[in-house]
CSV table of C-alpha atoms in Angstrom, one decimal:
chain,number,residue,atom,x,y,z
I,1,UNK,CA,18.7,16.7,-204.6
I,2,UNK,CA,21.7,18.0,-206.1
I,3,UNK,CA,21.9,21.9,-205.8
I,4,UNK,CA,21.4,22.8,-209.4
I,5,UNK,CA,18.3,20.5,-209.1
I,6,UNK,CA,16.9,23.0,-205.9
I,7,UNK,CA,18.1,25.8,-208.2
I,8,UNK,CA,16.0,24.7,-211.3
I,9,UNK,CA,12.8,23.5,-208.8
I,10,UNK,CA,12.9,26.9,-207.6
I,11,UNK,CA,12.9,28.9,-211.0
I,12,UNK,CA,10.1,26.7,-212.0
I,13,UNK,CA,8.6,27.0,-209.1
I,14,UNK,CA,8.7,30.8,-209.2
I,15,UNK,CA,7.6,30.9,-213.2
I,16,UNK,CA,4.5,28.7,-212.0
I,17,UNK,CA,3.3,30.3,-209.3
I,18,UNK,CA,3.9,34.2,-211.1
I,19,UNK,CA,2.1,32.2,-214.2
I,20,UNK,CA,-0.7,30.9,-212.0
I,21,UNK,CA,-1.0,35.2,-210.6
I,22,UNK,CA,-1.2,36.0,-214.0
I,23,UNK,CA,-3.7,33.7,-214.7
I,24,UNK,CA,-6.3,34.4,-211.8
I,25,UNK,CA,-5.7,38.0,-212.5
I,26,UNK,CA,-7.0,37.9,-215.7
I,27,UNK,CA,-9.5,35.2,-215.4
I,28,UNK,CA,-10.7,37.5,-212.5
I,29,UNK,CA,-10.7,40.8,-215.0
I,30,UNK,CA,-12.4,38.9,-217.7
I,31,UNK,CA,-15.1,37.6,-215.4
I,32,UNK,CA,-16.3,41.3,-214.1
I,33,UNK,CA,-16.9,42.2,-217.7
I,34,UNK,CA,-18.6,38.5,-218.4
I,35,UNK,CA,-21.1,39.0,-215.6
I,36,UNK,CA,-21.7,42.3,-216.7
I,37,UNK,CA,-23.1,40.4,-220.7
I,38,UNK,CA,-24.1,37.4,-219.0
I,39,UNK,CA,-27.4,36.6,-216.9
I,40,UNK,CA,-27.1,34.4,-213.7
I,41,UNK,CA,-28.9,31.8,-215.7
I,42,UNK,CA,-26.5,31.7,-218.5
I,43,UNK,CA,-23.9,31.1,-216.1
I,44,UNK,CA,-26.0,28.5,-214.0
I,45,UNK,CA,-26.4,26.5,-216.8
I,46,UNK,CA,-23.3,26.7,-218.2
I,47,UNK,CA,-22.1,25.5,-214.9
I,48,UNK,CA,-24.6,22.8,-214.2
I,49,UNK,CA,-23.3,21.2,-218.0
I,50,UNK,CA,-19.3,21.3,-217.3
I,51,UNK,CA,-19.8,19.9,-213.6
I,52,UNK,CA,-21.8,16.8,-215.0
I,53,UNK,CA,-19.4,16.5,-217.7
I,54,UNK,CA,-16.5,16.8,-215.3
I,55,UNK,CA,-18.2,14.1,-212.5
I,56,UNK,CA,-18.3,11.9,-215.3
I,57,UNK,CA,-14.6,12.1,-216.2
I,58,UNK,CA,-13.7,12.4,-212.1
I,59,UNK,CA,-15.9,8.8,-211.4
I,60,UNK,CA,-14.1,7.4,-214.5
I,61,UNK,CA,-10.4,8.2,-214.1
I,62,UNK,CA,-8.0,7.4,-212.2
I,63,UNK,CA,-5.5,9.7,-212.1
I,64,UNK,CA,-3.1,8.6,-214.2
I,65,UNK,CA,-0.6,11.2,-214.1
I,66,UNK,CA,-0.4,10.8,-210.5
I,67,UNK,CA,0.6,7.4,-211.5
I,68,UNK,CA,3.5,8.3,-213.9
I,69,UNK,CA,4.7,11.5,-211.5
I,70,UNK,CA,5.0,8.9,-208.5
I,71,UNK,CA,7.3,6.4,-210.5
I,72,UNK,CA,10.9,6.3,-209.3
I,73,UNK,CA,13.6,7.5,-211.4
I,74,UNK,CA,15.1,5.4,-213.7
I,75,UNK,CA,11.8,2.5,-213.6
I,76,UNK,CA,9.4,4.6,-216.5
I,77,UNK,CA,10.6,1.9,-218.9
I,78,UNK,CA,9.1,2.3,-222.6
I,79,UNK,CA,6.8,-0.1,-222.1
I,80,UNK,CA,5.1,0.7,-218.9
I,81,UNK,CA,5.0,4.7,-221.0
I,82,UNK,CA,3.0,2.5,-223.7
I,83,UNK,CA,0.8,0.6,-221.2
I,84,UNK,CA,-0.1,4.0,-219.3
I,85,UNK,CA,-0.4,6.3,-222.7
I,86,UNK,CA,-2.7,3.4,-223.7
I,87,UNK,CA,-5.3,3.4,-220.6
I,88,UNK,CA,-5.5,7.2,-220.6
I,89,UNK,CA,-6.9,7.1,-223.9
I,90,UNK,CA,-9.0,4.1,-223.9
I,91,UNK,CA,-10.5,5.6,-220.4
I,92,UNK,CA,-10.9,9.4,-221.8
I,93,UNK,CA,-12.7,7.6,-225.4
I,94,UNK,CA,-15.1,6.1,-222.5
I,95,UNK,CA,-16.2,8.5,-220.8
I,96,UNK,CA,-16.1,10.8,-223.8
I,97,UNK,CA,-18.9,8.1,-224.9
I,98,UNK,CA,-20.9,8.4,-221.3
I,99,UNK,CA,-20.7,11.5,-221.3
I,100,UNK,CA,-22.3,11.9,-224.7
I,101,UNK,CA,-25.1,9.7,-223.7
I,102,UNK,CA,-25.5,11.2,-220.3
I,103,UNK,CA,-26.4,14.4,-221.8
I,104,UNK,CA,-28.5,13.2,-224.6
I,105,UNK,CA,-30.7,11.7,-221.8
I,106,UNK,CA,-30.8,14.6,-220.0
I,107,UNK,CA,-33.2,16.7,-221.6
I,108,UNK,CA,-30.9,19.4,-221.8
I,109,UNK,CA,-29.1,18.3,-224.8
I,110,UNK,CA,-27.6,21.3,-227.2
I,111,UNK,CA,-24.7,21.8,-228.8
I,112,UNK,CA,-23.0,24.0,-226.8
I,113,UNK,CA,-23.8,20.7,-223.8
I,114,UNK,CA,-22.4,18.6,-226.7
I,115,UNK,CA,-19.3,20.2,-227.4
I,116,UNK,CA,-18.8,21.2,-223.9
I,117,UNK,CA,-18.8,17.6,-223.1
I,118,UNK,CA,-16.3,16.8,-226.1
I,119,UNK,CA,-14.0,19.8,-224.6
I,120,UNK,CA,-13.7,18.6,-220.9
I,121,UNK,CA,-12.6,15.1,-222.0
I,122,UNK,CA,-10.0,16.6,-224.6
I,123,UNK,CA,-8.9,18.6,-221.9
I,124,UNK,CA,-8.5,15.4,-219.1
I,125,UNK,CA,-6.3,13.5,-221.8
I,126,UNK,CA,-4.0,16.7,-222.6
I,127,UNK,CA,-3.6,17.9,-218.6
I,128,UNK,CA,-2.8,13.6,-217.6
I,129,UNK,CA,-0.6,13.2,-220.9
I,130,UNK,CA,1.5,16.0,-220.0
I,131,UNK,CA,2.4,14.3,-216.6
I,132,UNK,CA,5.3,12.5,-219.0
I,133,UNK,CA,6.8,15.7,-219.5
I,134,UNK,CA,6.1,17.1,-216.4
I,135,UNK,CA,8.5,14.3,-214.7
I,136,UNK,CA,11.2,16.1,-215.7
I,137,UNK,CA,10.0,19.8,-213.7
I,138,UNK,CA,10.3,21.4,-216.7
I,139,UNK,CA,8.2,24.0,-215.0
I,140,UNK,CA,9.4,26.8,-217.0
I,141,UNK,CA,8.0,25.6,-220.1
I,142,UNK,CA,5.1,24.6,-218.8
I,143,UNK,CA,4.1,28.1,-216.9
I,144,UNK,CA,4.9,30.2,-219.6
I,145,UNK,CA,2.5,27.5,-222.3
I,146,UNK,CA,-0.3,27.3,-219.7
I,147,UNK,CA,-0.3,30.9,-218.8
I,148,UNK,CA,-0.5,32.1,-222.4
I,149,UNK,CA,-3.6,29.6,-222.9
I,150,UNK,CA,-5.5,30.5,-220.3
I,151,UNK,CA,-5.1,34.6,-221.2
I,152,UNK,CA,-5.5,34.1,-225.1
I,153,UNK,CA,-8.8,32.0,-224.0
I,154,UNK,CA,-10.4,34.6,-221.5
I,155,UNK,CA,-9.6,37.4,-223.7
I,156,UNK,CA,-11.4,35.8,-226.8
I,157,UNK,CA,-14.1,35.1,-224.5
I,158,UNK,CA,-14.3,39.0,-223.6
I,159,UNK,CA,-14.2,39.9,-227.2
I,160,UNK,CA,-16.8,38.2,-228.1
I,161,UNK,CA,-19.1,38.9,-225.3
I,162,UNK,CA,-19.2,42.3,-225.9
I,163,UNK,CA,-19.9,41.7,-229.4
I,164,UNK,CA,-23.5,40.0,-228.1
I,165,UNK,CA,-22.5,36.5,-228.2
I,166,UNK,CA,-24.1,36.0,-224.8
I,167,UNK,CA,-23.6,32.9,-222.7
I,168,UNK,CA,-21.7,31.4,-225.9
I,169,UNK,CA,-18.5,33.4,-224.8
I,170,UNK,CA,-18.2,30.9,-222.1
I,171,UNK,CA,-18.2,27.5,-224.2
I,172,UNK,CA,-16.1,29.6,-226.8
I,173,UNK,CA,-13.4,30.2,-224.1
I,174,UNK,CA,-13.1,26.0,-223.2
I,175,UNK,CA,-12.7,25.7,-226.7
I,176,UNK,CA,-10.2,28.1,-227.2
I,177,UNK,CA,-8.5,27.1,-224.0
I,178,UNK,CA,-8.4,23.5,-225.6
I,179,UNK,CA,-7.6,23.8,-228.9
I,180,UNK,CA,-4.3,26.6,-227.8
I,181,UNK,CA,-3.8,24.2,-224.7
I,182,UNK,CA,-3.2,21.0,-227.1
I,183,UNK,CA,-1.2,23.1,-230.2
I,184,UNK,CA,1.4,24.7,-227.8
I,185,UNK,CA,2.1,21.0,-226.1
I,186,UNK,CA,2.7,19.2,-228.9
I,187,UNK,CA,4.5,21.9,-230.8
I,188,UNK,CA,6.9,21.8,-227.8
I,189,UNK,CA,7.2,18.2,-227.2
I,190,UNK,CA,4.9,19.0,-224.1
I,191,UNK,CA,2.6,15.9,-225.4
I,192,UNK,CA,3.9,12.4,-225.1
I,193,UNK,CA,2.8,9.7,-228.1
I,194,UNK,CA,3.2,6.2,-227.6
I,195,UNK,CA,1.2,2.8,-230.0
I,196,UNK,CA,-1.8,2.7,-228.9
I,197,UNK,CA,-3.2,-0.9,-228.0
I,198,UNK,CA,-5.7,-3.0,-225.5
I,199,UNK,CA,-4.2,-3.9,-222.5
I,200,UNK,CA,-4.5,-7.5,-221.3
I,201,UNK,CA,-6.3,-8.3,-218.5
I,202,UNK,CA,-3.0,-8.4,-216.1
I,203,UNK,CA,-2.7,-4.7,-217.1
I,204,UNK,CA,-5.9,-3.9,-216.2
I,205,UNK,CA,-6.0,-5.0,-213.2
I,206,UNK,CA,-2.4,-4.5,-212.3
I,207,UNK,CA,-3.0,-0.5,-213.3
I,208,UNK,CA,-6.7,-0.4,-211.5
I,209,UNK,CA,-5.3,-1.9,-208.9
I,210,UNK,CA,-1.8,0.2,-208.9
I,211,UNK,CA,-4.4,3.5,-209.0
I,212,UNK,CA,-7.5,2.4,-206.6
I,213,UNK,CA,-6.3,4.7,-204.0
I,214,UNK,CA,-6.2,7.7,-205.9
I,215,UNK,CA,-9.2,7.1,-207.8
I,216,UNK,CA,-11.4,6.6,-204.7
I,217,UNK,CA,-9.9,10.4,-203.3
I,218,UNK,CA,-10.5,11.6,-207.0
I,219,UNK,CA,-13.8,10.5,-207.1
I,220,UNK,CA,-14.9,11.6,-203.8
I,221,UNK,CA,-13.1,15.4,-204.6
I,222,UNK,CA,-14.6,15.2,-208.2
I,223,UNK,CA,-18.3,14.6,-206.5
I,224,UNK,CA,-18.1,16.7,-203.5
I,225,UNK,CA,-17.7,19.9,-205.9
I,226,UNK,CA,-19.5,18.7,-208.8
I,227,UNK,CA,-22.4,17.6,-206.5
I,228,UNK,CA,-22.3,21.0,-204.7
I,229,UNK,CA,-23.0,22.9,-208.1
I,230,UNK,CA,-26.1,20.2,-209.0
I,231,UNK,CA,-27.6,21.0,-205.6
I,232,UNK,CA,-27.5,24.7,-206.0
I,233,UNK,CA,-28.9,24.1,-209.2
I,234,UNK,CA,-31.8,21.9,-207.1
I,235,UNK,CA,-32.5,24.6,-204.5
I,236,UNK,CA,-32.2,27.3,-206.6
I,237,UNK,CA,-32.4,26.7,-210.5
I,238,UNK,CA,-29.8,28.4,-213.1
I,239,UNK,CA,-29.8,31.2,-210.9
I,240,UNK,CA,-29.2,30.4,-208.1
I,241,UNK,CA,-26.7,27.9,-209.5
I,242,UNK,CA,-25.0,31.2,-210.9
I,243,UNK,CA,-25.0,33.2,-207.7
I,244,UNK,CA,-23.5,30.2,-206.5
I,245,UNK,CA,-20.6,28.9,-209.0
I,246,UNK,CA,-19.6,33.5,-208.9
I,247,UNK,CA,-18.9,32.8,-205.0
I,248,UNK,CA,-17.3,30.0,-205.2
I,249,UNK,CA,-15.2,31.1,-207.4
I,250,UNK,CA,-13.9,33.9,-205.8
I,251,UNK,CA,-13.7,31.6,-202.6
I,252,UNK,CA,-11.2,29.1,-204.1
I,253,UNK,CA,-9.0,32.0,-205.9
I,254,UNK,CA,-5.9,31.4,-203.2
I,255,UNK,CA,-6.0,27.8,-203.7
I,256,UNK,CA,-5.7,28.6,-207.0
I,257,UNK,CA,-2.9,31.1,-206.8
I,258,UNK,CA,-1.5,28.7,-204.5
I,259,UNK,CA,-2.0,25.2,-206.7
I,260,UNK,CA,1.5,24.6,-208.3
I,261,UNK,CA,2.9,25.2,-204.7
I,262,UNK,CA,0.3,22.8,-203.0
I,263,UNK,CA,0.2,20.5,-205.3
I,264,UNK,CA,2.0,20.2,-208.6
I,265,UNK,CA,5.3,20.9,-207.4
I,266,UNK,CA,4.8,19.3,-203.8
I,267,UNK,CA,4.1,16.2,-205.4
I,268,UNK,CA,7.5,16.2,-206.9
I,269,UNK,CA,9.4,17.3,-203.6
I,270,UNK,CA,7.9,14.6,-201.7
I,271,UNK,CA,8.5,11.9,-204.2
I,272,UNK,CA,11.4,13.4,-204.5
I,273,UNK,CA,12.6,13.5,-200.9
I,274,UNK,CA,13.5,9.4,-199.7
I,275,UNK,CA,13.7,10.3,-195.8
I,276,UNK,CA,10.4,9.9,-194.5
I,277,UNK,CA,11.4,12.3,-191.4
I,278,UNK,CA,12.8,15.5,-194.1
I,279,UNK,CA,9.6,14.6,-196.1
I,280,UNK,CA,7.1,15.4,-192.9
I,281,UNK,CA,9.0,18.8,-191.7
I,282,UNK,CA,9.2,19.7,-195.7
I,283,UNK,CA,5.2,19.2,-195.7
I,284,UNK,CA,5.2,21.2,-192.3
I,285,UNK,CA,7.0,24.0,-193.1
I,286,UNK,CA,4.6,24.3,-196.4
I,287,UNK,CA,1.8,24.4,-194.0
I,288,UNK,CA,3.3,27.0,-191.3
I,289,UNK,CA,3.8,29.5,-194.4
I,290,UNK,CA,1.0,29.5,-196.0
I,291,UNK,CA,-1.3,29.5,-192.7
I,292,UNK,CA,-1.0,33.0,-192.1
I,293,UNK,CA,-1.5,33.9,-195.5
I,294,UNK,CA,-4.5,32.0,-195.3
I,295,UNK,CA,-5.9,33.1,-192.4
I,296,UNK,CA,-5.6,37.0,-193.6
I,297,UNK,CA,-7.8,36.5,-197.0
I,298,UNK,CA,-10.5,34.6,-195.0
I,299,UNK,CA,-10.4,38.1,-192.5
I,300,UNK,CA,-10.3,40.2,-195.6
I,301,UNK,CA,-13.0,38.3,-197.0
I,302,UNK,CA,-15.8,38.6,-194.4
I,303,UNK,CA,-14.8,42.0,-193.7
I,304,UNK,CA,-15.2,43.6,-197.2
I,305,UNK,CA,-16.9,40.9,-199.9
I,306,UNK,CA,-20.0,42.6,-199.5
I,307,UNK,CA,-18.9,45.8,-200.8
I,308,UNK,CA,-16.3,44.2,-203.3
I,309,UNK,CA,-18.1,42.4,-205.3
I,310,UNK,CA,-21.1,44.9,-205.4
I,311,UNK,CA,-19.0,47.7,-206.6
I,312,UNK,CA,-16.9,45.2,-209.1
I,313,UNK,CA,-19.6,42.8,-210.5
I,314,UNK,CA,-22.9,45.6,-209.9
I,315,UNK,CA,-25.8,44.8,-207.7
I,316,UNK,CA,-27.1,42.0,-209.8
I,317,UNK,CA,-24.8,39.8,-207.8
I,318,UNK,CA,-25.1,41.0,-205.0
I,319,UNK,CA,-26.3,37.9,-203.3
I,320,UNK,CA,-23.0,36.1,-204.4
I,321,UNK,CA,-21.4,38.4,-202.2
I,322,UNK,CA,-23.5,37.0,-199.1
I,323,UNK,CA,-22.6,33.4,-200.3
I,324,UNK,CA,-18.5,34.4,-200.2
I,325,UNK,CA,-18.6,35.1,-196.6
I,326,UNK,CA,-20.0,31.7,-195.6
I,327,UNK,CA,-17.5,30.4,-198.0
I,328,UNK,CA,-14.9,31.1,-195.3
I,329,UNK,CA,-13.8,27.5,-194.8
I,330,UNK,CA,-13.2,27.3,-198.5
I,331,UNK,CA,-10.8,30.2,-198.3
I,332,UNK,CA,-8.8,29.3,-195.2
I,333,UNK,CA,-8.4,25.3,-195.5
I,334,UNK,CA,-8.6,24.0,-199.1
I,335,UNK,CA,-5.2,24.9,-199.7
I,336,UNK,CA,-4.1,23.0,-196.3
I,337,UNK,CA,-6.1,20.2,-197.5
I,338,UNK,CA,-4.4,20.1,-200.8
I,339,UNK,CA,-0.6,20.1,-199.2
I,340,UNK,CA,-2.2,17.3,-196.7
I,341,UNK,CA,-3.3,15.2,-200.1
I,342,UNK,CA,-0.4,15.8,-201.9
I,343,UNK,CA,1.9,14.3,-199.0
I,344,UNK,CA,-0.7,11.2,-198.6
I,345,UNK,CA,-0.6,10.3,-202.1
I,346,UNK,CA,3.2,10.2,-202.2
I,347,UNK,CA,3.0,8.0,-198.9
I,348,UNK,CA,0.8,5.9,-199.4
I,349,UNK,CA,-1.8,7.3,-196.5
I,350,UNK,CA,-4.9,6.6,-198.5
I,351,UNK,CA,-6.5,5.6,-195.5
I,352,UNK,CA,-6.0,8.7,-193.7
I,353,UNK,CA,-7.1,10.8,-197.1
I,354,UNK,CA,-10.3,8.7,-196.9
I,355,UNK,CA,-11.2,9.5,-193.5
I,356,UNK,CA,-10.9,13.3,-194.2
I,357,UNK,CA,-13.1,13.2,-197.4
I,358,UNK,CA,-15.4,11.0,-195.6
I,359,UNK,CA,-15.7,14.1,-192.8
I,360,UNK,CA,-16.1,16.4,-195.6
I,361,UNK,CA,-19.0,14.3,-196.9
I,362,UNK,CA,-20.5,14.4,-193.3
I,363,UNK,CA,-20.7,18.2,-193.1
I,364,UNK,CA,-22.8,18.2,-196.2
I,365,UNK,CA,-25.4,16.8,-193.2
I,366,UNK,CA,-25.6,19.7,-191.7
I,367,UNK,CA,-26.8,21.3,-194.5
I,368,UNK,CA,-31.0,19.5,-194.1
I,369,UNK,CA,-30.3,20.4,-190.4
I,370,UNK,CA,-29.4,24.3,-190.4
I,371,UNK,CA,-32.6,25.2,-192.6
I,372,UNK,CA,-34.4,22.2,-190.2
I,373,UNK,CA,-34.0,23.8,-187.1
I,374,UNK,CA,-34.4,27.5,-188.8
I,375,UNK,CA,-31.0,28.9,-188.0
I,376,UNK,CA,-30.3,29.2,-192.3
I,377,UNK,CA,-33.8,29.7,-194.1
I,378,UNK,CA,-31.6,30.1,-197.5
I,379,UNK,CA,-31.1,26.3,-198.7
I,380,UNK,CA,-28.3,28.0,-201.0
I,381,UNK,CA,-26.6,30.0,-198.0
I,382,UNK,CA,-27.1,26.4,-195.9
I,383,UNK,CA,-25.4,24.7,-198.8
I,384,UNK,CA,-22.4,27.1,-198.4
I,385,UNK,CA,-22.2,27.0,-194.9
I,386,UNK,CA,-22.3,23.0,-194.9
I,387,UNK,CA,-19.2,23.0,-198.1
I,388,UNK,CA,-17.3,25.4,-195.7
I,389,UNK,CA,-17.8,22.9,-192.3
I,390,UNK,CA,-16.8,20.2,-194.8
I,391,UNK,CA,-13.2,21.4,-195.7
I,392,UNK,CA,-12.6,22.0,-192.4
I,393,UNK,CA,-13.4,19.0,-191.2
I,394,UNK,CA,-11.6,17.1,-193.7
I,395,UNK,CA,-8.1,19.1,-193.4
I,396,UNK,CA,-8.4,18.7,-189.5
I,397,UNK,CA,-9.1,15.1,-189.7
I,398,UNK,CA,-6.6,14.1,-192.2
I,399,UNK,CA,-4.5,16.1,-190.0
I,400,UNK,CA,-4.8,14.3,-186.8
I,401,UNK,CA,-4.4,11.0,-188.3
I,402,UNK,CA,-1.5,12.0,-189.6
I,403,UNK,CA,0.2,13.2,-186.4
I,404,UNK,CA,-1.5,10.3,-184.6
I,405,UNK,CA,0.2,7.9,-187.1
I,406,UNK,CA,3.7,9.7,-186.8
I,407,UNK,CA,3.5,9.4,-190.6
């Protein structure tokens, strides 16, 4: 890349990742005054509806904007923009549609399910509609939008939890998240609009077929956290599905801090990058920097959670604090995981991505073991422990067939 082009990656890069602080800084601040309005079992089953609606989308999608990000320069002709703008909607309408139904067969059906159901799939077509724009890095743009979104949305959600609103200030804030999310793109040109029409059956298949590969890895990542949050639900009802979702999301805060590095922007390095041997020590050196950074918030973690989160989020929650420890795997290898994917899906190693979900799958095994053999009693600790085991296994695996591949 030329140098003004390293110069401009690197702003954006910078504007991302300080966007991405902001944003986990306040999502964090809003949260300690949420749980402090909110029961565990508002939270539970607020969680229990947005991962069904969101494993619905994952097992229906596949991953378009990967798609448009990975095209070559120069070959996103306006037709092939028309034929992809065209499947994204016809696939969101779909599982807008299961979704619906899915929920109304539940037995859980409300309108806070309903809407939250309408709100994820709005939210899908925005986030893989901006992948047009997002082609040309204008990261900038996109940090500063996004980051103002997500603050506006948790500070409404604040507002109107102390007013007495209850679990409703968490549906409000996906609203407002959505609604802000989609004005701010398309007011900027951040939203891409092309004629909307049914693809032949050579598109069909030429796209499912083009995005196979990345849907199987979506839906396996989609499942694997969605289905974590339905077990804790199983094991433990809304509350322990609240305990649960609070720990988990402090456990996945660096990858979070850490996602426009990991992934958004390292997809567009290594797509970027045409020498397969600059492309492997580029995805090396991302994982030698960020080790250590890892390995001190999983230390930091098991050595002070307990008394954290007690003193921030009150003795209510105390048994989230328990969970975070045993989320240690979460903390030191999800990141490492994501850099891993990010590189596969650039070179084409579906098969190695594959085996290392299929690992992470297999830890969930050990989950009917540990409280089998009584070393857990806790199903919901067990649960932890097995999630933790399972990112491990699956950045070590993907790892190894990676270095055993040369690739």
């Amino acid at each position: 890349m030329a140098e003004v082009s390293r110069r401009g990656v690197r702003r954006g890069a910078t504007t991302l990742m300080a966007g991405q602080v902001v944003q986990v800084v306040i999502a964090f601040a809003a949260n300690i005054v949420l749980v402090r309005y909110i029961a565990p079992e508002g939270f539970g089953r607020f969680a229990i509806t947005l991962a069904t609606a969101s494993l619905i989308v994952s097992l229906l999608s596949i991953r378009v904007n990967t798609l448009i990000i990975r095209v070559p320069d120069g070959e996103l002709t306006p037709a092939l923009e028309e034929r992809y703008f065209s499947y994204l909607t016809i696939e969101t309408l779909f599982a807008l549609v299961v979704g619906l139904v899915w929920v109304s067969l539940s037995g859980n059906a409300g309108k806070y399910e309903f809407a939250l159901v309408v709100l994820v799939c709005i939210q899908h077509w925005v986030n893989q509609n901006k992948s047009f724009f997002e082609r040309g890095m204008p990261y900038v743009r996109l940090g500063l939008i996004e980051t103002g979104c997500a603050v506006f949305a948790n500070l409404a959600a604040v507002i109107i939890a102390i007013s007495g609103a209850g679990a409703l200030a968490l549906y409000f804030r996906e609203f407002v998240l959505t609604a802000s999310l989609f004005a701010a793109l398309a007011l900027t040109g951040g939203l891409t609009w092309r004629r909307l029409r049914w693809l032949s059956r050579t598109e069909w298949s030429g796209i499912l077929r083009e995005g196979r590969g990345i849907w199987l890895d979506g839906v396996l990542e989609g499942s694997y956290q969605r289905i974590a949050i339905l077990l804790a639900g199983f094991v433990g009802g809304d509350r322990g599905a609240g305990f649960f979702f609070q720990a988990y999301r402090l456990a996945i805060l660096p990858n979070q801090l850490l996602f426009p590095l990991v992934a958004r922007i390292a997809v567009n390095m290594f797509g970027r990058e045409n020498r397969p041997d600059h492309r492997r020590q580029l995805r090396n050196r991302q994982l030698l920097l960020l080790t250590p950074l890892l390995v001190l918030a999983t230390v930091l973690t098991i050595l002070f959670a307990v008394p954290a989160v007690t003193l921030v989020f009150g003795a209510t929650w105390a048994k989230s604090a328990e969970l975070l420890i045993t989320f240690a795997g979460v903390i030191m290898f999800m990141s490492l995981f994501e850099i891993l994917k990010s590189y596969c899906f650039v070179t084409g190693s579906m098969k190695a991505l594959v085996m290392g979900r299929a690992a992470q799958y297999l830890m969930l095994g050990a989950v009917p073991f540990l409280v089998g053999i009584g070393v857990v009693a806790d199903k919901t600790t067990a649960l932890a422990i097995g999630i933790s085991m399972g990112w491990a296994a699956a950045f070590l695996v993907v790892m190894c067939v990676l270095l055993r591949n040369r690739a």
